[in-house]
Amino acid sequence: MKWLPWIAAFAAAAVAVQSSLPPVAFRDITEQSGVRFVCDNGATPRKHQPEGLIAGVALFDYDRDGDLDIYFVNGAHMPSLVKQGEKHKNRLFRNNGNLTFTDVTDKAGVAGEGYGMGVAAADYDNDGWPDLYVLNVNDNQLFHNNGDGTFTEVTKKAGVPGGRYKGKKMWSVAAAWFDYDNDGDLDLFVSNYCEWDPNNEPDCLINNVRIYCGPRHYGALPHTLYRNNGDGTFTDVSAEAGLSNALGRGMAIVVADYDDDGWIDVFIGNDDAPMQFFHNQGGKRFKEIGHELGIAFSENGNVISGMGADFRDIFNTGRPDIWVTALEKETFPLFANAGGGVFEDRTAASGLALETLEMSGWSNAIYDLDNDGWKDLIVCRSNVQDMIHTYAPRRPEEPVTVLRNLANGRFQNLTRMAGSDTQIAANYKGMAMGDLDNDGKVDAVLSVLNGPARVLRNVSPNEHGWLLIELTGTKSNRMGIGAKIRVTDDTGNVQHNHATVSTGYAATSDHRVHFGLGQAKRIREIEIRWPSGTRQVLNDLPVNQILKVREPAE
């Protein structure tokens, strides 16, 4: 019996370690994952405007083997804006199914050309294989998935090179795939940034140190909408959809049906310009109503440097809310959807104003990271000025921040808590979310400007239940994007989410719809409202599973 005290001491130590961990924790598995990627922005002393903005990263299952693969967007030499050598290729990493990845870029044919910004991945032709749309400073590129591990570049054939303004190609940053007219085909909404000429860069200095100029030095642009013709081609319908005169400096683009009228709406986070909200008018036009909804400005009435955004139900009300990231001294606005066409600014009331005042945020997301039934907030950070340490008491590198939902309208900042590799600071820009190992906990993949990308595995110390729903549309688009899902568990908790791949800043996240289920042991009911209008109900299901649901044909 001499071993009993040793066992007791070991158990006590284990409990102590467990209790010292934060409720949400991530472990950096980059080294063992085999993911080797450095986002090279081709920086020059001239401080060209696009250099600090590359972010694109996508999590999508390109080979349909059940595991999420990773795609990174890269830069190019400045100011030529064209690919110059191996180090500037975009990269595709195939998930081997054991948290390791293999670089398959050359075989797949998705290296890309140009100066990259963002990426949007979805199945635009309903053939079951997700495709890639890469956003560039110069012409964008569409890669069609051939279903055999390779892609074909079809930009010209499809007619989606990016919009034109004043006769020049617009600089695109991000895009969202969704079926705006509910005809069963995914359309493409592109967020455009600003008028920029590499040969006419303004001079911006602080203490004789050249810095990146603010966006007000550059003209604003309209956004672009491509309607899917259903035959592999698209038509630019920006003018007839009412977008041509709505100028902004678009960064984030996220989509959801905010008023439950059956038509998906669009939120644009603009950089140093009023944020925009495009209300879908029955699949024919969009009406910009950001001012009417009270979400064009921050709580103090100022414009912000809108970077990333997500558009999901944070407070379990059944209505999608909007959370936006910005630069230091601006806070990260939180707009709660109060129903009846009204949003309430809860940035201060939730505690986020104080918590985020000194943060510079880029890509972000709203996900239940500890599976307790309440969606949390996560943001990757860095200062926009890479030389800020030479003239201010700050550094460009910042950590990843998790803001845990306390289920009372407020959030707990876990940045300062030990036990999570999110504390490691870097020049983060892009972040995509998804369950890389199918264990029910949502992981993160981050791009780092001029530094190694990071793969963070969610190792949050709990045994909470979870559910991932993978949709297959029949009358609706194949991926079910836009479908609204309500889950009721055996404890009586009711949650809402919707199918989307557009999150954060220039990113694509897991197409599967995630729910944390806390202490629930069974799922009492799942209601799915498909974009086609079909209502589907499933009853009495176990927790902790990836549930594949096919839309009823009739």
mmCIF file of N, CA and C in Angstrom, residues 467 469 485-496 515 517 522-528 535-542 547:
data_model
loop_
_atom_site.group_PDB
_atom_site.id
_atom_site.type_symbol
_atom_site.label_atom_id
_atom_site.label_comp_id
_atom_site.label_asym_id
_atom_site.label_seq_id
_atom_site.Cartn_x
_atom_site.Cartn_y
_atom_site.Cartn_z
ATOM 1 N N LEU A 467 -21.131 19.003 -31.898
ATOM 2 C CA LEU A 467 -21.765 18.522 -33.116
ATOM 3 C C LEU A 467 -21.218 19.309 -34.296
ATOM 4 N N ILE A 469 -22.105 19.668 -38.378
ATOM 5 C CA ILE A 469 -23.097 19.305 -39.384
ATOM 6 C C ILE A 469 -22.545 19.630 -40.769
ATOM 7 N N ILE A 485 -29.673 26.775 -39.056
ATOM 8 C CA ILE A 485 -29.805 25.561 -38.246
ATOM 9 C C ILE A 485 -30.104 25.928 -36.793
ATOM 10 N N ARG A 486 -31.134 25.268 -36.234
ATOM 11 C CA ARG A 486 -31.465 25.420 -34.818
ATOM 12 C C ARG A 486 -31.319 24.064 -34.148
ATOM 13 N N VAL A 487 -30.560 24.021 -33.058
ATOM 14 C CA VAL A 487 -30.309 22.782 -32.325
ATOM 15 C C VAL A 487 -30.854 22.915 -30.913
ATOM 16 N N THR A 488 -31.692 21.949 -30.510
ATOM 17 C CA THR A 488 -32.222 21.882 -29.144
ATOM 18 C C THR A 488 -31.692 20.606 -28.508
ATOM 19 N N ASP A 489 -31.003 20.729 -27.369
ATOM 20 C CA ASP A 489 -30.435 19.538 -26.734
ATOM 21 C C ASP A 489 -31.303 19.076 -25.566
ATOM 22 N N ASP A 490 -30.892 17.976 -24.914
ATOM 23 C CA ASP A 490 -31.725 17.385 -23.869
ATOM 24 C C ASP A 490 -31.690 18.143 -22.553
ATOM 25 N N THR A 491 -30.876 19.213 -22.469
ATOM 26 C CA THR A 491 -30.919 20.076 -21.284
ATOM 27 C C THR A 491 -31.865 21.253 -21.492
ATOM 28 N N GLY A 492 -32.423 21.345 -22.696
ATOM 29 C CA GLY A 492 -33.329 22.439 -23.013
ATOM 30 C C GLY A 492 -32.666 23.631 -23.669
ATOM 31 N N ASN A 493 -31.331 23.606 -23.814
ATOM 32 C CA ASN A 493 -30.635 24.718 -24.465
ATOM 33 C C ASN A 493 -30.939 24.738 -25.963
ATOM 34 N N VAL A 494 -31.142 25.945 -26.484
ATOM 35 C CA VAL A 494 -31.423 26.135 -27.908
ATOM 36 C C VAL A 494 -30.341 27.044 -28.493
ATOM 37 N N GLN A 495 -29.744 26.612 -29.602
ATOM 38 C CA GLN A 495 -28.711 27.397 -30.269
ATOM 39 C C GLN A 495 -29.020 27.535 -31.756
ATOM 40 N N HIS A 496 -28.449 28.583 -32.342
ATOM 41 C CA HIS A 496 -28.637 28.843 -33.763
ATOM 42 C C HIS A 496 -27.280 29.096 -34.420
ATOM 43 N N PHE A 515 -21.447 23.233 -33.388
ATOM 44 C CA PHE A 515 -22.187 23.544 -32.160
ATOM 45 C C PHE A 515 -21.459 22.918 -30.975
ATOM 46 N N LEU A 517 -22.051 21.708 -27.130
ATOM 47 C CA LEU A 517 -23.275 21.239 -26.472
ATOM 48 C C LEU A 517 -23.153 21.100 -24.962
ATOM 49 N N ARG A 522 -27.804 14.085 -25.327
ATOM 50 C CA ARG A 522 -28.538 13.799 -26.550
ATOM 51 C C ARG A 522 -28.991 15.112 -27.187
ATOM 52 N N ILE A 523 -29.240 15.052 -28.469
ATOM 53 C CA ILE A 523 -29.811 16.181 -29.189
ATOM 54 C C ILE A 523 -31.286 15.887 -29.405
ATOM 55 N N ARG A 524 -32.121 16.755 -28.879
ATOM 56 C CA ARG A 524 -33.557 16.529 -28.960
ATOM 57 C C ARG A 524 -34.081 16.807 -30.369
ATOM 58 N N GLU A 525 -33.617 17.911 -30.970
ATOM 59 C CA GLU A 525 -34.133 18.261 -32.298
ATOM 60 C C GLU A 525 -33.140 19.137 -33.049
ATOM 61 N N ILE A 526 -33.045 18.901 -34.345
ATOM 62 C CA ILE A 526 -32.316 19.777 -35.251
ATOM 63 C C ILE A 526 -33.280 20.233 -36.334
ATOM 64 N N GLU A 527 -33.419 21.538 -36.466
ATOM 65 C CA GLU A 527 -34.234 22.090 -37.551
ATOM 66 C C GLU A 527 -33.317 22.796 -38.536
ATOM 67 N N ILE A 528 -33.429 22.436 -39.808
ATOM 68 C CA ILE A 528 -32.635 23.048 -40.872
ATOM 69 C C ILE A 528 -33.586 23.735 -41.850
ATOM 70 N N ARG A 535 -37.865 22.990 -45.204
ATOM 71 C CA ARG A 535 -37.638 22.832 -43.764
ATOM 72 C C ARG A 535 -37.473 21.350 -43.463
ATOM 73 N N GLN A 536 -36.383 21.022 -42.775
ATOM 74 C CA GLN A 536 -36.053 19.639 -42.456
ATOM 75 C C GLN A 536 -35.841 19.510 -40.954
ATOM 76 N N VAL A 537 -36.431 18.471 -40.336
ATOM 77 C CA VAL A 537 -36.313 18.277 -38.892
ATOM 78 C C VAL A 537 -35.774 16.877 -38.615
ATOM 79 N N LEU A 538 -34.766 16.814 -37.743
ATOM 80 C CA LEU A 538 -34.192 15.549 -37.284
ATOM 81 C C LEU A 538 -34.352 15.465 -35.773
ATOM 82 N N ASN A 539 -34.654 14.265 -35.258
ATOM 83 C CA ASN A 539 -34.926 14.111 -33.833
ATOM 84 C C ASN A 539 -34.068 13.034 -33.191
ATOM 85 N N ASP A 540 -33.803 13.236 -31.899
ATOM 86 C CA ASP A 540 -33.166 12.256 -31.017
ATOM 87 C C ASP A 540 -31.875 11.681 -31.607
ATOM 88 N N LEU A 541 -30.834 12.503 -31.501
ATOM 89 C CA LEU A 541 -29.540 12.127 -32.054
ATOM 90 C C LEU A 541 -28.460 12.177 -30.980
ATOM 91 N N PRO A 542 -27.416 11.356 -31.099
ATOM 92 C CA PRO A 542 -26.320 11.415 -30.127
ATOM 93 C C PRO A 542 -25.437 12.632 -30.348
ATOM 94 N N LEU A 547 -22.278 14.948 -38.364
ATOM 95 C CA LEU A 547 -23.561 14.539 -38.923
ATOM 96 C C LEU A 547 -23.682 15.032 -40.355
#
